[in-house]
Short mmCIF file of C-alpha atoms and ligand atoms in Angstrom, two decimals:
data_model
loop_
_atom_site.label_atom_id
_atom_site.label_comp_id
_atom_site.label_asym_id
_atom_site.label_seq_id
_atom_site.Cartn_x
_atom_site.Cartn_y
_atom_site.Cartn_z
CA MET A 1 0.13 0.13 0.02
CA ALA A 2 1.14 3.41 -1.02
CA SER A 3 2.80 5.48 2.15
CA GLN A 4 0.07 8.10 3.94
CA LYS A 5 2.57 10.86 2.32
CA MET A 6 1.86 10.10 -0.93
CA LEU A 7 -0.88 10.59 -3.93
CA LYS A 8 -1.25 14.33 -2.86
CA PHE A 9 -1.40 15.46 -6.55
CA THR A 10 -4.77 16.41 -6.66
CA LYS A 11 -4.35 18.47 -3.06
CA ILE A 12 -0.84 20.01 -3.97
CA SER A 13 0.10 21.78 -6.96
CA ARG A 14 3.56 21.61 -8.90
CA ASP A 15 5.75 23.51 -7.73
CA MET A 16 9.81 24.05 -8.87
CA PRO A 17 12.53 25.21 -6.72
CA GLU A 18 12.30 29.24 -6.72
CA LYS A 19 13.71 31.12 -10.07
CA ARG A 20 15.86 34.18 -9.70
CA THR A 21 14.51 36.94 -11.53
CA ALA A 22 15.74 37.62 -15.17
CA ASP A 23 17.00 40.93 -13.88
CA GLU A 24 19.63 39.30 -11.40
CA ARG A 25 20.12 36.37 -13.74
CA ARG A 26 21.71 38.53 -16.80
CA GLU A 27 23.99 39.93 -14.37
CA ASP A 28 25.74 36.39 -13.36
CA PHE A 29 26.74 33.01 -14.73
CA ALA A 30 25.24 31.16 -11.68
CA GLU A 31 22.48 28.64 -11.60
CA ILE A 32 18.91 30.31 -12.23
CA TYR A 33 17.04 27.96 -9.88
CA GLY A 34 17.28 27.62 -6.13
CA GLU A 35 17.14 24.55 -4.00
CA PHE A 36 14.01 23.47 -2.73
CA ALA A 37 13.74 23.26 1.07
CA THR A 38 13.40 20.22 2.94
CA GLU A 39 9.77 20.04 3.64
CA LYS A 40 9.02 21.60 0.12
CA ALA A 41 11.41 18.60 -1.36
CA ALA A 42 9.23 16.23 0.77
CA GLU A 43 5.63 17.64 -0.18
CA GLN A 44 6.58 17.73 -4.07
CA SER A 45 7.57 14.30 -4.08
CA GLY A 46 4.65 13.41 -1.98
CA ARG A 47 2.43 14.34 -5.15
CA CYS A 48 3.67 11.11 -7.08
CA SER A 49 1.01 8.33 -7.19
CA GLN A 50 3.54 5.30 -6.70
CA CYS A 51 2.50 3.92 -10.37
CA GLY A 52 2.52 0.19 -10.85
CA VAL A 53 3.87 0.68 -14.14
CA PRO A 54 5.95 4.11 -14.07
CA TYR A 55 6.67 5.74 -17.00
CA CYS A 56 9.09 8.37 -15.52
CA GLN A 57 11.46 5.21 -14.96
CA SER A 58 10.80 3.48 -18.22
CA HIS A 59 11.63 6.87 -20.21
CA CYS A 60 14.56 7.96 -18.27
CA PRO A 61 17.59 6.37 -20.03
CA LEU A 62 19.53 5.12 -16.64
CA HIS A 63 15.65 3.67 -15.70
CA ASN A 64 16.18 5.39 -12.04
CA ASN A 65 13.91 3.97 -9.69
CA ILE A 66 12.27 7.41 -9.73
CA PRO A 67 8.94 6.28 -7.67
CA ASP A 68 11.01 4.39 -4.49
CA TRP A 69 13.50 7.76 -4.18
CA LEU A 70 10.21 9.84 -4.24
CA ARG A 71 8.58 7.87 -1.91
CA LEU A 72 11.65 7.74 0.62
CA THR A 73 11.95 11.48 0.01
CA ALA A 74 8.43 12.38 0.52
CA GLU A 75 8.86 10.19 4.35
CA GLY A 76 12.05 12.20 5.02
CA ARG A 77 14.50 9.20 4.48
CA LEU A 78 16.99 11.19 2.43
CA ARG A 79 20.19 8.96 3.09
CA GLU A 80 17.85 5.74 1.63
CA ALA A 81 16.82 8.19 -1.02
CA TYR A 82 20.33 8.88 -2.02
CA ASP A 83 21.42 5.43 -1.92
CA ILE A 84 18.76 4.47 -4.38
CA ALA A 85 19.53 7.43 -6.94
CA GLN A 86 23.33 6.92 -6.84
CA MET A 87 22.45 2.89 -7.71
CA THR A 88 21.58 3.64 -11.23
CA ASN A 89 23.01 7.05 -11.94
CA THR A 90 26.57 8.11 -11.57
CA PHE A 91 25.94 11.42 -11.40
CA PRO A 92 22.35 12.49 -10.20
CA GLU A 93 23.04 15.64 -9.57
CA ILE A 94 23.93 16.72 -12.46
CA CYS A 95 21.17 15.02 -14.35
CA GLY A 96 18.95 16.76 -11.91
CA ARG A 97 20.02 19.95 -13.28
CA ILE A 98 20.56 19.55 -17.04
CA CYS A 99 18.49 16.44 -18.49
CA PRO A 100 15.54 18.10 -20.76
CA GLN A 101 13.32 16.11 -18.51
CA ASP A 102 10.26 17.63 -20.22
CA ARG A 103 11.34 15.27 -23.11
CA LEU A 104 12.16 12.10 -20.57
CA CYS A 105 10.95 11.35 -17.53
CA GLU A 106 8.61 14.48 -16.71
CA GLY A 107 7.36 14.22 -19.78
CA ASN A 108 5.82 10.59 -19.02
CA CYS A 109 4.43 11.53 -15.81
CA VAL A 110 0.99 10.04 -15.38
CA ILE A 111 -0.37 12.88 -13.18
CA GLU A 112 1.03 15.28 -15.93
CA GLN A 113 -1.01 13.73 -18.42
CA SER A 114 -4.21 13.53 -16.43
CA GLY A 115 -3.96 17.61 -15.97
CA HIS A 116 -2.26 18.04 -12.53
CA GLY A 117 1.17 18.84 -13.65
CA THR A 118 4.37 16.56 -13.42
CA VAL A 119 6.39 15.76 -10.15
CA THR A 120 8.97 17.62 -10.21
CA ILE A 121 11.63 14.78 -10.70
CA GLY A 122 14.83 16.33 -11.81
CA ALA A 123 14.79 19.01 -8.75
CA VAL A 124 14.08 16.00 -6.40
CA GLU A 125 16.90 14.11 -7.52
CA LYS A 126 19.07 17.18 -7.50
CA TYR A 127 17.96 18.05 -4.16
CA ILE A 128 18.73 14.56 -2.78
CA THR A 129 21.96 14.41 -3.82
CA ASP A 130 23.00 18.01 -3.23
CA THR A 131 21.99 16.42 0.40
CA ALA A 132 24.15 14.04 0.10
CA TRP A 133 27.18 16.01 -0.74
CA ASP A 134 26.48 18.22 2.02
CA GLU A 135 26.27 15.42 4.43
CA GLY A 136 29.29 13.80 3.44
CA TRP A 137 27.26 10.48 1.94
CA VAL A 138 28.70 11.09 -1.46
CA ASP A 139 31.74 8.27 -1.65
CA PHE A 140 34.84 8.14 -3.56
CA PRO A 141 36.17 5.16 -5.35
CA ASN A 142 37.42 3.10 -2.78
CA PRO A 143 37.87 -0.56 -3.86
CA SER A 144 38.37 -3.53 -1.61
CA VAL A 145 41.07 -5.15 -3.63
CA GLU A 146 43.30 -3.75 -6.34
CA ARG A 147 43.15 -5.87 -9.79
CA PRO A 148 46.06 -5.84 -11.94
CA GLU A 149 44.31 -4.78 -15.12
CA SER A 150 44.18 -1.81 -16.32
CA VAL A 151 41.82 0.32 -19.01
CA GLY A 152 42.40 3.71 -20.84
CA ILE A 153 39.82 5.62 -21.31
CA ILE A 154 39.97 8.50 -23.86
CA GLY A 155 37.65 11.40 -23.22
CA ALA A 156 36.90 12.87 -19.79
CA GLY A 157 33.44 13.91 -20.60
CA PRO A 158 30.26 12.09 -18.70
CA GLY A 159 30.66 9.05 -20.82
CA GLY A 160 34.36 8.43 -20.10
CA LEU A 161 34.05 9.82 -15.96
CA ALA A 162 31.03 7.06 -15.78
CA CYS A 163 32.99 4.14 -17.05
CA ALA A 164 36.19 5.40 -15.14
CA ASP A 165 34.03 5.46 -11.82
CA MET A 166 32.53 1.82 -12.10
CA LEU A 167 36.00 0.57 -13.15
CA ARG A 168 37.78 2.09 -10.46
CA ARG A 169 35.13 0.67 -8.03
CA GLU A 170 35.72 -2.89 -8.65
CA GLY A 171 39.45 -2.20 -8.33
CA VAL A 172 40.78 -1.84 -11.85
CA GLN A 173 43.76 0.71 -12.64
CA VAL A 174 42.27 3.41 -14.73
CA THR A 175 43.83 6.26 -16.63
CA VAL A 176 41.29 8.98 -18.25
CA TYR A 177 43.40 10.68 -21.20
CA ASP A 178 42.13 14.11 -22.27
CA ARG A 179 43.40 16.96 -24.81
CA TYR A 180 42.08 19.55 -22.41
CA ASP A 181 43.67 20.98 -19.22
CA ARG A 182 40.48 19.83 -17.40
CA ALA A 183 38.33 17.02 -16.79
CA GLY A 184 34.36 17.06 -17.66
CA GLY A 185 34.18 17.37 -21.22
CA LEU A 186 31.02 19.31 -22.12
CA LEU A 187 30.12 19.59 -18.76
CA THR A 188 33.33 21.67 -17.85
CA TYR A 189 33.77 24.02 -21.11
CA GLY A 190 30.50 23.53 -23.18
CA ILE A 191 27.33 23.83 -20.97
CA PRO A 192 27.49 27.66 -19.19
CA GLY A 193 27.44 27.60 -15.75
CA PHE A 194 23.96 29.27 -15.61
CA LYS A 195 22.55 25.37 -16.15
CA LEU A 196 25.73 23.69 -14.42
CA GLU A 197 27.94 25.42 -11.96
CA LYS A 198 31.18 24.39 -12.36
CA ASP A 199 31.84 23.40 -8.94
CA VAL A 200 29.32 20.70 -9.12
CA VAL A 201 31.40 19.29 -11.70
CA MET A 202 34.95 19.87 -10.11
CA ARG A 203 33.97 18.03 -7.32
CA ARG A 204 33.05 15.00 -8.73
CA ILE A 205 36.50 14.77 -10.80
CA GLU A 206 38.05 15.36 -7.32
CA GLN A 207 36.72 12.38 -5.99
CA LEU A 208 37.44 10.38 -8.96
CA GLU A 209 41.24 11.37 -8.20
CA LYS A 210 41.01 10.71 -4.62
CA GLY A 211 39.32 7.34 -5.65
CA GLY A 212 42.87 6.42 -7.53
CA VAL A 213 41.87 7.47 -11.21
CA THR A 214 44.84 8.71 -13.25
CA PHE A 215 44.04 11.57 -15.14
CA LYS A 216 46.50 12.67 -18.16
CA LEU A 217 45.43 16.14 -19.34
CA ASN A 218 46.61 17.93 -21.98
CA CYS A 219 47.19 15.14 -23.94
CA ASN A 220 45.62 14.75 -27.27
CA VAL A 221 45.53 11.36 -28.44
CA GLY A 222 46.43 11.42 -32.23
CA THR A 223 49.29 14.13 -31.47
CA ASP A 224 50.63 13.77 -28.00
CA ILE A 225 50.22 10.14 -27.73
CA THR A 226 48.87 7.34 -30.53
CA PHE A 227 46.08 5.23 -30.11
CA GLU A 228 48.23 2.32 -30.66
CA GLU A 229 50.57 3.50 -27.54
CA ILE A 230 47.58 3.59 -25.36
CA ARG A 231 46.33 0.05 -26.72
CA GLU A 232 49.64 -1.50 -26.17
CA GLY A 233 49.47 0.14 -22.58
CA HIS A 234 46.08 -1.13 -21.28
CA ASP A 235 44.27 -4.37 -21.31
CA ALA A 236 41.14 -2.53 -22.85
CA VAL A 237 40.76 0.95 -24.36
CA LEU A 238 37.15 3.17 -24.08
CA ILE A 239 36.81 6.10 -26.84
CA ALA A 240 34.85 8.59 -25.38
CA THR A 241 35.98 11.81 -27.32
CA GLY A 242 32.36 13.27 -28.09
CA VAL A 243 31.87 15.07 -31.52
CA TYR A 244 33.33 18.74 -31.91
CA LYS A 245 33.30 19.31 -35.38
CA THR A 246 31.01 21.97 -36.14
CA ARG A 247 28.25 22.06 -39.27
CA ASP A 248 29.13 24.82 -41.12
CA LEU A 249 27.23 27.22 -43.22
CA GLN A 250 27.92 27.73 -47.32
CA ALA A 251 26.84 31.44 -47.70
CA PRO A 252 28.77 34.32 -49.36
CA GLY A 253 30.73 36.65 -47.04
CA VAL A 254 30.54 33.59 -44.04
CA GLY A 255 34.51 34.04 -43.65
CA ALA A 256 34.27 37.39 -42.35
CA LYS A 257 35.83 38.58 -39.15
CA GLY A 258 33.41 38.39 -36.39
CA ILE A 259 31.81 35.22 -37.42
CA VAL A 260 32.50 32.65 -35.09
CA ASN A 261 31.65 28.84 -34.15
CA ALA A 262 29.17 28.44 -30.89
CA ILE A 263 31.93 25.88 -29.20
CA ASP A 264 34.73 28.30 -29.48
CA PHE A 265 32.47 30.94 -28.16
CA LEU A 266 30.88 28.92 -24.86
CA THR A 267 34.65 27.51 -24.40
CA ALA A 268 36.07 31.06 -24.21
CA SER A 269 33.29 32.28 -22.02
CA ASN A 270 33.19 29.54 -19.53
CA ARG A 271 37.14 29.64 -19.25
CA ALA A 272 37.06 33.33 -18.92
CA MET A 273 33.72 33.87 -16.72
CA ASN A 274 33.38 30.67 -14.67
CA PHE A 275 37.23 29.77 -14.02
CA CYS A 276 38.88 33.10 -14.13
CA ASP A 277 41.37 31.47 -17.14
CA SER A 278 42.99 34.12 -19.16
CA VAL A 279 41.29 33.88 -22.46
CA PRO A 280 43.49 36.05 -25.24
CA GLU A 281 40.61 35.82 -27.52
CA PHE A 282 38.14 36.57 -24.99
CA ASP A 283 40.18 39.72 -23.64
CA SER A 284 40.23 40.92 -27.38
CA GLY A 285 36.66 40.92 -28.07
CA GLU A 286 36.97 38.23 -30.76
CA LEU A 287 34.98 35.97 -28.47
CA ASN A 288 32.96 38.46 -26.24
CA ALA A 289 29.89 39.60 -26.83
CA LYS A 290 30.24 42.94 -24.75
CA GLY A 291 28.54 45.99 -26.49
CA LYS A 292 27.61 43.91 -29.63
CA LYS A 293 24.65 43.35 -31.45
CA VAL A 294 24.62 39.51 -31.28
CA VAL A 295 22.88 37.32 -34.01
CA VAL A 296 22.55 33.47 -32.94
CA ILE A 297 21.96 31.19 -35.77
CA GLY A 298 20.57 28.07 -35.17
CA GLY A 299 17.52 26.74 -33.22
CA GLY A 300 18.86 24.09 -30.79
CA ASP A 301 20.24 23.74 -27.15
CA THR A 302 23.28 24.95 -28.03
CA ALA A 303 22.13 27.93 -30.01
CA MET A 304 19.91 28.78 -26.50
CA ASP A 305 23.23 28.55 -24.50
CA CYS A 306 25.02 31.01 -26.92
CA LEU A 307 21.94 33.39 -26.74
CA ARG A 308 21.91 33.52 -22.85
CA THR A 309 25.58 33.86 -22.54
CA SER A 310 25.46 36.85 -24.87
CA ILE A 311 22.90 38.23 -22.40
CA ARG A 312 25.47 38.00 -19.43
CA GLN A 313 28.29 39.00 -21.26
CA GLY A 314 26.56 42.52 -21.73
CA ALA A 315 25.70 42.22 -25.42
CA THR A 316 23.28 45.47 -26.64
CA SER A 317 21.00 43.24 -28.49
CA VAL A 318 20.72 39.48 -29.10
CA LYS A 319 18.61 37.63 -31.62
CA CYS A 320 18.12 34.29 -32.75
CA LEU A 321 17.63 33.48 -36.29
CA TYR A 322 15.94 30.21 -36.88
CA ARG A 323 14.38 29.33 -39.79
CA ARG A 324 11.14 27.18 -38.55
CA ASP A 325 9.13 28.38 -36.16
CA ARG A 326 8.52 28.33 -32.50
CA ASP A 327 6.71 24.65 -32.66
CA ASN A 328 9.07 23.02 -34.97
CA MET A 329 11.94 23.78 -33.04
CA PRO A 330 14.64 21.41 -31.69
CA GLY A 331 15.70 23.26 -28.44
CA SER A 332 13.60 23.11 -25.23
CA GLN A 333 10.91 25.29 -24.82
CA ARG A 334 11.88 25.69 -21.31
CA GLU A 335 15.31 27.20 -22.46
CA VAL A 336 13.22 29.54 -25.10
CA GLN A 337 11.39 31.11 -22.43
CA ASN A 338 14.07 31.20 -19.96
CA ALA A 339 16.02 33.57 -22.68
CA GLU A 340 12.85 35.42 -23.87
CA GLU A 341 12.62 36.32 -19.91
CA GLU A 342 16.25 37.44 -20.07
CA GLY A 343 15.83 39.41 -23.21
CA VAL A 344 16.63 37.57 -26.15
CA GLU A 345 14.55 38.24 -29.19
CA PHE A 346 13.38 35.25 -31.80
CA VAL A 347 13.40 35.92 -35.21
CA TRP A 348 11.67 32.76 -36.29
CA LEU A 349 11.04 31.78 -40.12
CA SER A 350 14.40 33.36 -41.01
CA ALA A 351 17.30 31.95 -42.59
CA PRO A 352 20.80 33.37 -43.55
CA LYS A 353 21.41 34.34 -47.21
CA GLY A 354 24.83 35.90 -46.47
CA PHE A 355 26.71 38.19 -44.72
CA THR A 356 27.83 42.16 -45.26
CA GLY A 357 30.98 43.79 -44.17
CA GLU A 358 34.66 42.39 -44.06
CA THR A 359 34.54 42.34 -40.46
CA VAL A 360 30.88 41.50 -40.17
CA GLU A 361 28.19 44.14 -40.02
CA GLY A 362 25.02 42.26 -41.08
CA VAL A 363 22.94 39.26 -41.72
CA MET A 364 21.25 39.21 -45.06
CA VAL A 365 18.19 37.21 -44.01
CA GLN A 366 15.49 36.09 -45.91
CA LYS A 367 12.28 34.77 -44.42
CA MET A 368 10.69 31.69 -44.83
CA ARG A 369 7.24 29.68 -44.82
CA LEU A 370 7.00 25.97 -43.74
CA GLY A 371 5.64 23.91 -46.74
CA GLN A 372 4.46 20.36 -46.74
CA PRO A 373 6.56 17.64 -44.27
CA ASP A 374 9.42 15.49 -45.60
CA ALA A 375 10.07 11.82 -44.80
CA THR A 376 10.89 12.52 -41.17
CA GLY A 377 7.54 14.12 -40.62
CA ARG A 378 8.98 17.85 -40.17
CA ARG A 379 7.57 20.72 -42.41
CA VAL A 380 10.33 21.70 -44.69
CA PRO A 381 10.99 25.69 -44.67
CA GLU A 382 10.68 27.37 -48.07
CA ILE A 383 11.92 30.59 -49.09
CA ILE A 384 9.66 33.39 -49.65
CA GLU A 385 10.94 35.28 -53.00
CA GLY A 386 11.80 39.05 -52.19
CA SER A 387 11.31 39.03 -48.49
CA ASP A 388 15.35 39.52 -48.01
CA TYR A 389 16.36 42.27 -45.41
CA VAL A 390 19.37 42.97 -43.77
CA GLU A 391 19.69 42.48 -39.77
CA GLU A 392 22.51 44.30 -38.39
CA ALA A 393 25.07 42.38 -36.48
CA ASP A 394 28.71 42.75 -35.11
CA LEU A 395 29.06 39.25 -33.83
CA VAL A 396 27.34 36.24 -35.45
CA ILE A 397 27.26 33.08 -33.68
CA LYS A 398 27.15 29.80 -35.77
CA ALA A 399 24.89 26.61 -33.58
CA LEU A 400 24.13 24.49 -36.44
CA GLY A 401 25.20 21.34 -34.53
CA PHE A 402 27.79 19.06 -34.34
CA GLU A 403 29.31 15.96 -36.27
CA PRO A 404 31.85 13.63 -35.45
CA GLU A 405 35.65 14.17 -36.54
CA GLU A 406 37.05 10.94 -38.57
CA LEU A 407 38.81 9.05 -36.12
CA PRO A 408 40.28 6.17 -37.91
CA LYS A 409 41.61 8.86 -40.19
CA LEU A 410 42.84 11.42 -37.67
CA TRP A 411 44.49 8.57 -35.49
CA GLY A 412 45.80 6.51 -38.38
CA VAL A 413 44.01 3.47 -37.27
CA ASP A 414 43.46 0.43 -39.48
CA GLY A 415 40.15 -1.93 -38.85
CA LEU A 416 38.09 0.56 -36.35
CA GLU A 417 34.64 0.60 -38.56
CA VAL A 418 32.42 3.67 -38.48
CA THR A 419 29.02 4.39 -39.58
CA ARG A 420 27.69 6.36 -42.63
CA TRP A 421 27.65 9.52 -40.17
CA GLY A 422 31.10 8.89 -38.99
CA THR A 423 30.06 7.63 -35.47
CA VAL A 424 32.43 4.89 -34.04
CA LEU A 425 30.68 1.43 -34.99
CA ALA A 426 30.05 -0.37 -31.60
CA ASP A 427 27.26 -2.53 -30.28
CA PHE A 428 24.70 -0.66 -28.17
CA GLN A 429 24.56 -2.89 -25.36
CA THR A 430 28.27 -3.59 -24.92
CA HIS A 431 29.74 -0.89 -26.76
CA GLU A 432 32.09 -3.46 -28.42
CA THR A 433 33.80 -1.83 -31.61
CA SER A 434 35.28 -3.80 -34.41
CA LEU A 435 38.86 -3.91 -32.69
CA PRO A 436 38.86 -6.43 -29.99
CA GLY A 437 39.38 -4.87 -26.44
CA VAL A 438 38.03 -1.76 -27.77
CA TYR A 439 34.94 0.11 -26.58
CA ALA A 440 33.01 3.43 -27.48
CA CYS A 441 30.19 5.35 -25.77
CA GLY A 442 28.56 8.63 -25.81
CA ASP A 443 28.10 11.35 -28.60
CA ILE A 444 31.17 9.70 -30.61
CA GLN A 445 28.99 6.23 -30.70
CA ARG A 446 25.73 8.08 -30.72
CA GLY A 447 26.15 11.50 -32.65
CA ALA A 448 25.12 14.65 -30.75
CA SER A 449 23.10 13.40 -27.78
CA LEU A 450 22.73 14.01 -23.91
CA VAL A 451 24.66 13.75 -20.77
CA VAL A 452 22.32 11.02 -19.54
CA TRP A 453 22.65 8.88 -22.29
CA ALA A 454 26.35 9.35 -21.95
CA ILE A 455 26.41 8.46 -18.74
CA ARG A 456 24.48 5.07 -19.50
CA ASP A 457 26.65 3.93 -22.38
CA GLY A 458 29.71 4.87 -19.95
CA ARG A 459 27.95 2.19 -17.31
CA GLU A 460 27.15 -0.58 -19.81
CA ALA A 461 30.68 -0.32 -21.28
CA ALA A 462 32.49 -0.85 -17.71
CA GLN A 463 30.25 -3.94 -17.24
CA ALA A 464 31.02 -5.21 -20.63
CA ILE A 465 34.82 -4.56 -19.83
CA MET A 466 34.46 -6.04 -16.30
CA ALA A 467 33.01 -9.40 -18.20
CA GLN A 468 36.33 -9.16 -20.80
CA ILE A 469 38.61 -8.58 -18.06
CA GLY A 470 37.01 -11.58 -15.78
CA GLN A 471 37.30 -13.75 -18.87
CA ALA A 472 41.07 -13.05 -19.35
CA GLY A 473 41.51 -13.54 -15.62
CA SER A 474 39.82 -16.77 -15.63
CA VAL A 475 41.83 -18.47 -18.79
CA ALA A 476 45.11 -17.10 -17.28
CA ALA A 477 44.06 -18.83 -14.03
CA GLU A 478 43.61 -22.15 -15.89
P1 FAD B 1 32.11 14.87 -24.43
O1 FAD B 1 31.46 15.73 -23.17
O2 FAD B 1 31.95 15.97 -25.34
O3 FAD B 1 33.62 14.77 -23.83
C1 FAD B 1 34.79 14.13 -24.88
C2 FAD B 1 36.07 14.68 -24.00
O4 FAD B 1 37.02 13.94 -25.05
C3 FAD B 1 36.41 16.12 -24.27
O5 FAD B 1 37.30 16.42 -22.51
C4 FAD B 1 37.64 16.08 -25.47
O6 FAD B 1 38.38 16.99 -24.94
C5 FAD B 1 37.81 14.73 -25.19
N1 FAD B 1 38.65 14.42 -26.06
C6 FAD B 1 38.34 14.29 -27.50
N2 FAD B 1 39.12 14.43 -28.67
C7 FAD B 1 40.14 14.02 -28.16
C8 FAD B 1 41.43 13.33 -28.13
N3 FAD B 1 41.86 13.30 -29.80
N4 FAD B 1 42.62 13.33 -27.07
C9 FAD B 1 41.96 13.29 -26.15
N5 FAD B 1 40.86 13.82 -25.66
C10 FAD B 1 40.08 13.97 -26.56
N6 FAD B 1 22.81 17.43 -22.87
C11 FAD B 1 22.53 17.20 -21.58
O7 FAD B 1 21.71 16.29 -21.20
N7 FAD B 1 21.91 18.58 -21.32
C12 FAD B 1 22.36 19.50 -21.75
O8 FAD B 1 21.86 20.96 -21.35
C13 FAD B 1 23.22 19.81 -22.54
N8 FAD B 1 23.24 20.91 -22.82
C14 FAD B 1 24.46 20.94 -23.94
C15 FAD B 1 24.95 22.58 -24.40
C16 FAD B 1 26.00 22.62 -25.36
C17 FAD B 1 26.66 23.77 -25.82
C18 FAD B 1 26.40 21.21 -26.03
C19 FAD B 1 27.77 21.48 -26.70
C20 FAD B 1 26.06 19.80 -25.48
C21 FAD B 1 25.21 20.31 -24.92
N9 FAD B 1 24.62 18.98 -24.11
C22 FAD B 1 23.57 18.83 -23.45
C23 FAD B 1 24.94 17.34 -24.82
C24 FAD B 1 26.06 16.73 -23.86
O9 FAD B 1 26.88 17.87 -23.33
C25 FAD B 1 26.68 15.96 -24.70
O10 FAD B 1 26.25 14.87 -24.75
C26 FAD B 1 27.76 15.18 -23.57
O11 FAD B 1 28.64 15.96 -22.67
C27 FAD B 1 28.33 13.95 -24.53
O12 FAD B 1 29.20 13.20 -23.53
P2 FAD B 1 30.77 12.45 -23.98
O13 FAD B 1 31.25 12.04 -22.79
O14 FAD B 1 30.46 11.63 -25.03
O15 FAD B 1 31.65 13.67 -24.92
FE1 SF4 B 2 15.01 12.32 -15.19
FE2 SF4 B 2 17.51 12.62 -16.05
FE3 SF4 B 2 17.27 11.85 -13.57
FE4 SF4 B 2 16.60 10.22 -15.38
S1 SF4 B 2 18.57 11.15 -15.24
S2 SF4 B 2 15.54 10.84 -13.57
S3 SF4 B 2 15.64 11.39 -17.25
S4 SF4 B 2 16.46 13.79 -14.67
FE1 SF4 B 3 5.07 9.04 -9.90
FE2 SF4 B 3 4.67 10.33 -12.29
FE3 SF4 B 3 6.51 8.23 -11.87
FE4 SF4 B 3 3.74 8.02 -11.83
S1 SF4 B 3 5.06 8.53 -13.52
S2 SF4 B 3 5.30 6.92 -10.45
S3 SF4 B 3 3.26 9.52 -10.76
S4 SF4 B 3 6.63 10.19 -11.04
#
């Protein structure tokens, strides 16, 4: 029988932790939501109807045991709630902050579908785990037995780190290689602080270091060390390098100064604004929106991050140019709303035709209408002839998505198969590639995706690697 504290969704309405005002948010890079107070977290968790078949759980890529940790939170049993939350998720407080819950767990909550407003699953997951950090319940990997086998992980993003954490807990010797000077991948240098504050990521990395994971940073595989050297040095290798090749625009004037890639802009901002690094391109204004009229091209979540970063850097105007309309954009509606509140203007049904100025002065815009759906069901944008105009701009940010780099070519590896999209071909359960003992996970296997999927992949890859190592051990023992 459900606890007395549950099934309160008809009496208690949905409520999120307090959101800072747009005026406050514009001034800094701190997260925009506060934390639930203990009573509020319990109250909101108590709205859950404890479904026998919880659709929230089946639509969470990690199949988190959501109903159980909601019940335990409603009952004030936070330590147990945390123990359950961390069983299936390596970084629950990160997912609680940045999963697109409206498309995953919360979007499938039955009480939302009955018109009562979804249970605020993400905010509760964040609350439980932030509490665990405050209370000192979050353990670093501390294996009871050290194993002789070693695994090399290329890429310190969420996929690589989730795998490193699981393997280290089994006593495996783990080395993580990354070309950047800090670990975390896009958690550190892609996603802005107003969605995910950087100390939340750094404390996880410190835990892994404390637990014996070796990080080899500033180490670009293919330049500073070869892939073969890594393979020879370890019993198994995981490729978790993400996707970083920017999809480009073909339009007259696109090479002008002042037209930049989203990832360069966001990385510079994260370094300068969140880590206080010295970034010459930021200081010179090349990758800095301060005092500029900014136009961001694209309608996905990366575009939203560029828009909201530009506002915080002190742009004089920030516009988003997208060729479809609001209902047909890939970015999350929650992020569009946040951006609008903060002062972003969306220019829907508009595509760039070219750029004016040697140093960019404007975007030549052509207006679009939506035509018939294509094979994927999305309505195709069509040009409205004679509708062109120039949108003034002195910084243009291209946020049109990412593609994988061609790893076999880049690293000179024979036998590593890729798909026709350029992602590394690997089994979706075991993550084994075409090379024995080599695994792949996260964006480099799936294409640009989500943090929660990278975590799931990294955990699955760790299980498969343990099975491989176990077999090797039993053969050696015979
Ligand atoms: P990454 O996080 O990309 O990490 C790969 C790592 O590999 C990097 O550290 C890189 O330096 C390293 N590497 C690459 N090549 C080499 C090499 N040759 N040698 C050594 N190291 C190498 N997802 C969400 O769920 N929610 C969000 O809100 C969200 N916002 C996003 C915002 C932006 C701007 C972007 C770009 C993405 C966002 N995503 C979001 C997607 C999410 O960040 C990715 O899906 C996720 O980080 C993929 O994890 P990964 O471990 O596969 O790769
Ligand atoms: Fe929802 Fe993401 Fe947490 Fe799963 S991991 S419960 S999808 S917020
Ligand atoms: Fe609770 Fe909603 Fe999940 Fe049902 S679907 S168990 S109501 S959170």
